[in-house]
Amino acid sequence: IGLDLPIRFHQHYHKLAEHPGSVRLNAYIITSKYVQFSFEIETGRKKTDGEQVAVDTGVNVLAALSTGLKLGVDIKGLMEAINRCEHGSNRQQKLRRALRQRMDEVAKEIMVLAPALIVVEKLSHVTRGTKQRRRLGRTTRRLLSAWAYRYWLDRLRMACEWNRVSFRQVPPAYTSQRCSRCGHTEQGNRLRSELFRCRGCGYTDDADVNAARNILSRFLTGAYGPGSKANSMACPT
């Protein structure tokens, strides 16, 4: 039996269909609420001109950049509002959609900077019952219950692919404790969640921005740097 059903394509479908590169529909899934399309797009070679930018992600600031810019400073309020709602309520679902939309907006804001490279930490998701989560305070654990780090990382990666920007990940160890100026690493360097002051050289900076600069430095100078076999295997463009 063949059925012809009227449909209304979403704006994102039109955006893909009008992409100047080669677009191929790979698959689609029909559910009771929506149709999910899977596309394969030829975006071309990665950019070689543009700034190299690292992004430090957290629950207070979604994206602190190595350039000094901080984006998504309002997400903590959204996550707190989500946690105050009854679990599974319509309001909570609405706020979760708003959180994801804000993440999409921040990913686009980063692409406006026209970077050639984005570097992030390779973080494991802190889930319920893990040792990492049990070490955190009650307030932070409540915020993490509304956290959508995997979604954010996927959207940022997708934005990079769409804009021909290379996307890389590095190990996260001690990026928040290391001084991006002299390299001195000590837990006491981070006085508060917002302030970093090196006990070695006295350098002071925003803690998240300092961490982002360490992320970029780790990529550029470490084993995961440009041309590294380890990096190309772990984090393909």
Tab-separated table of C-alpha atoms in Angstrom:
chain	number	residue	atom	x	y	z
A	1	ILE	CA	0.000	0.000	0.000
A	2	GLY	CA	1.348	3.401	-0.935
A	3	LEU	CA	0.409	6.483	1.065
A	4	ASP	CA	1.057	10.101	0.147
A	5	LEU	CA	1.033	12.119	3.364
A	6	PRO	CA	1.415	15.909	3.507
A	7	ILE	CA	4.436	17.019	5.538
A	8	ARG	CA	6.006	20.299	6.525
A	9	PHE	CA	9.786	20.356	6.492
A	10	HIS	CA	11.641	22.014	9.351
A	11	GLN	CA	13.979	24.945	8.669
A	12	HIS	CA	16.981	22.727	9.414
A	13	TYR	CA	15.945	20.379	6.611
A	14	HIS	CA	15.897	23.274	4.155
A	15	LYS	CA	19.299	24.396	5.430
A	16	LEU	CA	20.754	20.985	4.640
A	17	ALA	CA	18.994	20.709	1.302
A	18	GLU	CA	20.382	24.096	0.235
A	19	HIS	CA	23.951	23.340	1.363
A	20	PRO	CA	26.425	24.188	-1.447
A	21	GLY	CA	28.378	20.968	-0.911
A	22	SER	CA	27.394	17.439	-1.768
A	23	VAL	CA	24.417	16.315	0.346
A	24	ARG	CA	23.132	12.748	0.508
A	25	LEU	CA	20.251	11.411	2.551
A	26	ASN	CA	21.586	8.294	4.257
A	27	ALA	CA	18.590	7.159	6.276
A	28	TYR	CA	15.451	8.213	8.055
A	29	ILE	CA	13.557	6.988	11.108
A	30	ILE	CA	9.814	7.466	11.577
A	31	THR	CA	8.477	7.710	15.126
A	32	SER	CA	5.090	8.619	16.551
A	33	LYS	CA	6.194	12.244	17.002
A	34	TYR	CA	8.735	13.026	14.295
A	35	VAL	CA	10.799	11.845	11.338
A	36	GLN	CA	14.561	11.788	11.872
A	37	PHE	CA	16.729	12.249	8.768
A	38	SER	CA	20.401	11.337	8.553
A	39	PHE	CA	22.485	13.257	6.002
A	40	GLU	CA	26.024	12.879	4.732
A	41	ILE	CA	27.540	16.205	3.697
A	42	GLU	CA	30.780	16.929	1.889
A	43	THR	CA	32.059	20.078	3.591
A	44	GLY	CA	35.434	20.284	1.874
A	45	ARG	CA	38.924	20.626	3.290
A	46	LYS	CA	39.462	22.010	6.779
A	47	LYS	CA	40.375	25.660	7.172
A	48	THR	CA	44.029	26.583	7.435
A	49	ASP	CA	43.576	30.283	8.120
A	50	GLY	CA	42.038	31.419	11.373
A	51	GLU	CA	42.686	31.490	15.088
A	52	GLN	CA	43.420	28.460	17.247
A	53	VAL	CA	40.941	28.498	20.125
A	54	ALA	CA	40.558	26.275	23.177
A	55	VAL	CA	37.276	25.957	25.066
A	56	ASP	CA	36.951	25.206	28.774
A	57	THR	CA	33.475	23.945	29.662
A	58	GLY	CA	31.819	24.127	33.070
A	59	VAL	CA	28.509	24.456	34.882
A	60	ASN	CA	29.103	28.130	35.719
A	61	VAL	CA	30.279	29.200	32.264
A	62	LEU	CA	29.449	27.027	29.297
A	63	ALA	CA	32.412	28.147	27.183
A	64	ALA	CA	35.454	30.051	28.438
A	65	LEU	CA	37.764	30.653	25.486
A	66	SER	CA	41.535	30.925	25.422
A	67	THR	CA	41.023	34.345	23.814
A	68	GLY	CA	39.547	35.600	27.102
A	69	LEU	CA	35.927	35.556	25.933
A	70	LYS	CA	33.278	33.869	28.107
A	71	LEU	CA	30.046	32.634	26.524
A	72	GLY	CA	26.988	31.007	28.050
A	73	VAL	CA	27.312	32.605	31.476
A	74	ASP	CA	23.564	32.167	31.959
A	75	ILE	CA	23.398	28.363	31.842
A	76	LYS	CA	23.786	27.915	35.600
A	77	GLY	CA	20.495	29.724	36.150
A	78	LEU	CA	18.803	27.438	33.629
A	79	MET	CA	20.145	24.317	35.325
A	80	GLU	CA	19.067	25.549	38.746
A	81	ALA	CA	15.576	26.212	37.371
A	82	ILE	CA	15.468	22.688	35.901
A	83	ASN	CA	16.349	21.180	39.273
A	84	ARG	CA	13.613	23.147	41.027
A	85	CYS	CA	10.957	21.644	38.757
A	86	GLU	CA	9.094	18.423	39.357
A	87	HIS	CA	10.910	15.641	37.543
A	88	GLY	CA	9.354	14.964	34.153
A	89	SER	CA	6.995	17.945	34.326
A	90	ASN	CA	6.140	19.991	31.258
A	91	ARG	CA	7.998	22.971	32.683
A	92	GLN	CA	11.136	20.922	33.252
A	93	GLN	CA	11.024	19.605	29.695
A	94	LYS	CA	10.562	23.150	28.408
A	95	LEU	CA	13.572	24.352	30.393
A	96	ARG	CA	15.678	21.442	29.144
A	97	ARG	CA	14.833	22.452	25.586
A	98	ALA	CA	15.824	26.021	26.452
A	99	LEU	CA	19.157	24.751	27.823
A	100	ARG	CA	19.862	22.806	24.646
A	101	GLN	CA	18.868	25.806	22.537
A	102	ARG	CA	21.274	28.002	24.504
A	103	MET	CA	24.049	25.492	23.856
A	104	ASP	CA	23.273	25.627	20.138
A	105	GLU	CA	23.484	29.420	20.245
A	106	VAL	CA	26.857	29.402	22.001
A	107	ALA	CA	28.270	26.942	19.461
A	108	LYS	CA	27.220	29.353	16.701
A	109	GLU	CA	28.717	32.304	18.585
A	110	ILE	CA	32.065	30.508	18.681
A	111	MET	CA	31.908	29.895	14.933
A	112	VAL	CA	31.357	33.629	14.353
A	113	LEU	CA	34.965	34.082	15.511
A	114	ALA	CA	36.006	32.147	12.367
A	115	PRO	CA	38.488	29.827	14.104
A	116	ALA	CA	40.576	27.282	12.212
A	117	LEU	CA	40.896	24.986	15.229
A	118	ILE	CA	38.836	24.228	18.337
A	119	VAL	CA	40.401	22.280	21.217
A	120	VAL	CA	38.430	20.916	24.182
A	121	GLU	CA	39.070	18.627	27.117
A	122	LYS	CA	38.272	14.967	26.725
A	123	LEU	CA	36.026	14.648	29.763
A	124	SER	CA	34.123	11.598	30.894
A	125	HIS	CA	30.486	12.198	31.745
A	126	VAL	CA	30.063	12.430	35.515
A	127	THR	CA	27.124	10.102	36.063
A	128	ARG	CA	25.174	9.029	39.090
A	129	GLY	CA	27.107	6.651	41.333
A	130	THR	CA	30.592	7.359	39.967
A	131	LYS	CA	33.470	8.208	42.305
A	132	GLN	CA	33.867	11.612	40.662
A	133	ARG	CA	30.267	12.526	41.386
A	134	ARG	CA	30.379	11.335	45.002
A	135	ARG	CA	33.340	13.644	45.678
A	136	LEU	CA	31.346	16.707	44.611
A	137	GLY	CA	29.248	18.896	46.860
A	138	ARG	CA	25.479	18.567	47.051
A	139	THR	CA	24.830	21.782	45.100
A	140	THR	CA	27.174	20.743	42.294
A	141	ARG	CA	25.623	17.268	42.136
A	142	ARG	CA	22.188	18.842	41.730
A	143	LEU	CA	23.461	21.012	38.887
A	144	LEU	CA	25.032	18.029	37.157
A	145	SER	CA	21.683	16.261	37.112
A	146	ALA	CA	20.574	18.920	34.624
A	147	TRP	CA	23.903	18.983	32.793
A	148	ALA	CA	24.003	17.948	29.147
A	149	TYR	CA	27.735	17.895	28.485
A	150	ARG	CA	27.521	15.205	25.817
A	151	TYR	CA	24.891	17.194	23.935
A	152	TRP	CA	27.042	20.334	24.130
A	153	LEU	CA	30.125	18.520	22.873
A	154	ASP	CA	28.193	16.975	19.980
A	155	ARG	CA	26.739	20.349	18.956
A	156	LEU	CA	30.133	22.025	19.100
A	157	ARG	CA	31.674	19.220	17.059
A	158	MET	CA	28.850	19.465	14.518
A	159	ALA	CA	29.311	23.234	14.238
A	160	CYS	CA	33.013	22.653	13.573
A	161	GLU	CA	32.288	20.099	10.862
A	162	TRP	CA	29.731	22.379	9.231
A	163	ASN	CA	32.188	25.294	9.167
A	164	ARG	CA	35.265	23.229	8.165
A	165	VAL	CA	36.946	23.828	11.533
A	166	SER	CA	39.301	21.185	12.949
A	167	PHE	CA	38.123	19.728	16.259
A	168	ARG	CA	40.566	18.210	18.767
A	169	GLN	CA	40.492	16.875	22.332
A	170	VAL	CA	43.225	16.658	24.969
A	171	PRO	CA	43.464	15.026	28.423
A	172	PRO	CA	42.028	17.294	31.138
A	173	ALA	CA	44.486	16.582	33.970
A	174	TYR	CA	45.465	19.681	35.994
A	175	THR	CA	44.324	22.255	33.433
A	176	SER	CA	42.507	24.125	36.217
A	177	GLN	CA	45.536	24.064	38.565
A	178	ARG	CA	48.343	24.878	36.129
A	179	CYS	CA	49.533	28.430	35.542
A	180	SER	CA	49.238	29.203	31.840
A	181	ARG	CA	52.113	31.688	32.127
A	182	CYS	CA	54.874	29.873	34.060
A	183	GLY	CA	53.574	26.295	34.207
A	184	HIS	CA	53.555	26.023	38.012
A	185	THR	CA	50.899	23.480	39.017
A	186	GLU	CA	49.357	23.480	42.477
A	187	GLN	CA	45.855	22.979	43.835
A	188	GLY	CA	46.156	26.192	45.832
A	189	ASN	CA	46.544	28.230	42.647
A	190	ARG	CA	42.786	28.241	42.226
A	191	LEU	CA	41.574	30.420	45.068
A	192	ARG	CA	37.899	30.371	44.145
A	193	SER	CA	35.856	28.987	41.302
A	194	GLU	CA	36.286	32.273	39.401
A	195	LEU	CA	39.820	33.354	40.349
A	196	PHE	CA	43.232	31.884	39.536
A	197	ARG	CA	46.395	33.193	41.216
A	198	CYS	CA	49.685	31.401	40.675
A	199	ARG	CA	51.686	30.791	43.854
A	200	GLY	CA	54.805	30.489	41.756
A	201	CYS	CA	54.878	33.711	39.738
A	202	GLY	CA	51.876	35.654	41.062
A	203	TYR	CA	50.029	35.639	37.733
A	204	THR	CA	46.298	36.332	38.152
A	205	ASP	CA	43.573	35.490	35.668
A	206	ASP	CA	40.011	34.285	35.351
A	207	ALA	CA	40.167	30.623	36.382
A	208	ASP	CA	38.180	29.324	33.413
A	209	VAL	CA	40.125	31.384	30.875
A	210	ASN	CA	43.409	30.211	32.405
A	211	ALA	CA	42.214	26.608	32.052
A	212	ALA	CA	41.297	27.220	28.404
A	213	ARG	CA	44.790	28.563	27.720
A	214	ASN	CA	46.271	25.448	29.299
A	215	ILE	CA	44.082	23.294	27.055
A	216	LEU	CA	45.394	25.080	23.975
A	217	SER	CA	48.987	24.896	25.209
A	218	ARG	CA	48.637	21.170	25.854
A	219	PHE	CA	47.506	20.611	22.293
A	220	LEU	CA	50.171	22.800	20.710
A	221	THR	CA	53.135	21.566	22.750
A	222	GLY	CA	52.216	18.131	24.073
A	223	ALA	CA	51.879	14.625	22.720
A	224	TYR	CA	48.494	15.594	21.302
A	225	GLY	CA	49.892	18.501	19.292
A	226	PRO	CA	49.619	19.237	15.563
A	227	GLY	CA	50.560	16.294	13.419
A	228	SER	CA	50.599	13.942	16.390
A	229	LYS	CA	49.695	10.391	15.486
A	230	ALA	CA	47.995	9.921	18.854
A	231	ASN	CA	45.777	12.941	18.339
A	232	SER	CA	44.839	12.111	14.770
A	233	MET	CA	43.826	8.605	15.826
A	234	ALA	CA	41.868	9.692	18.901
A	235	CYS	CA	40.181	12.775	17.488
A	236	PRO	CA	39.649	12.649	13.729
A	237	THR	CA	38.648	15.815	11.905
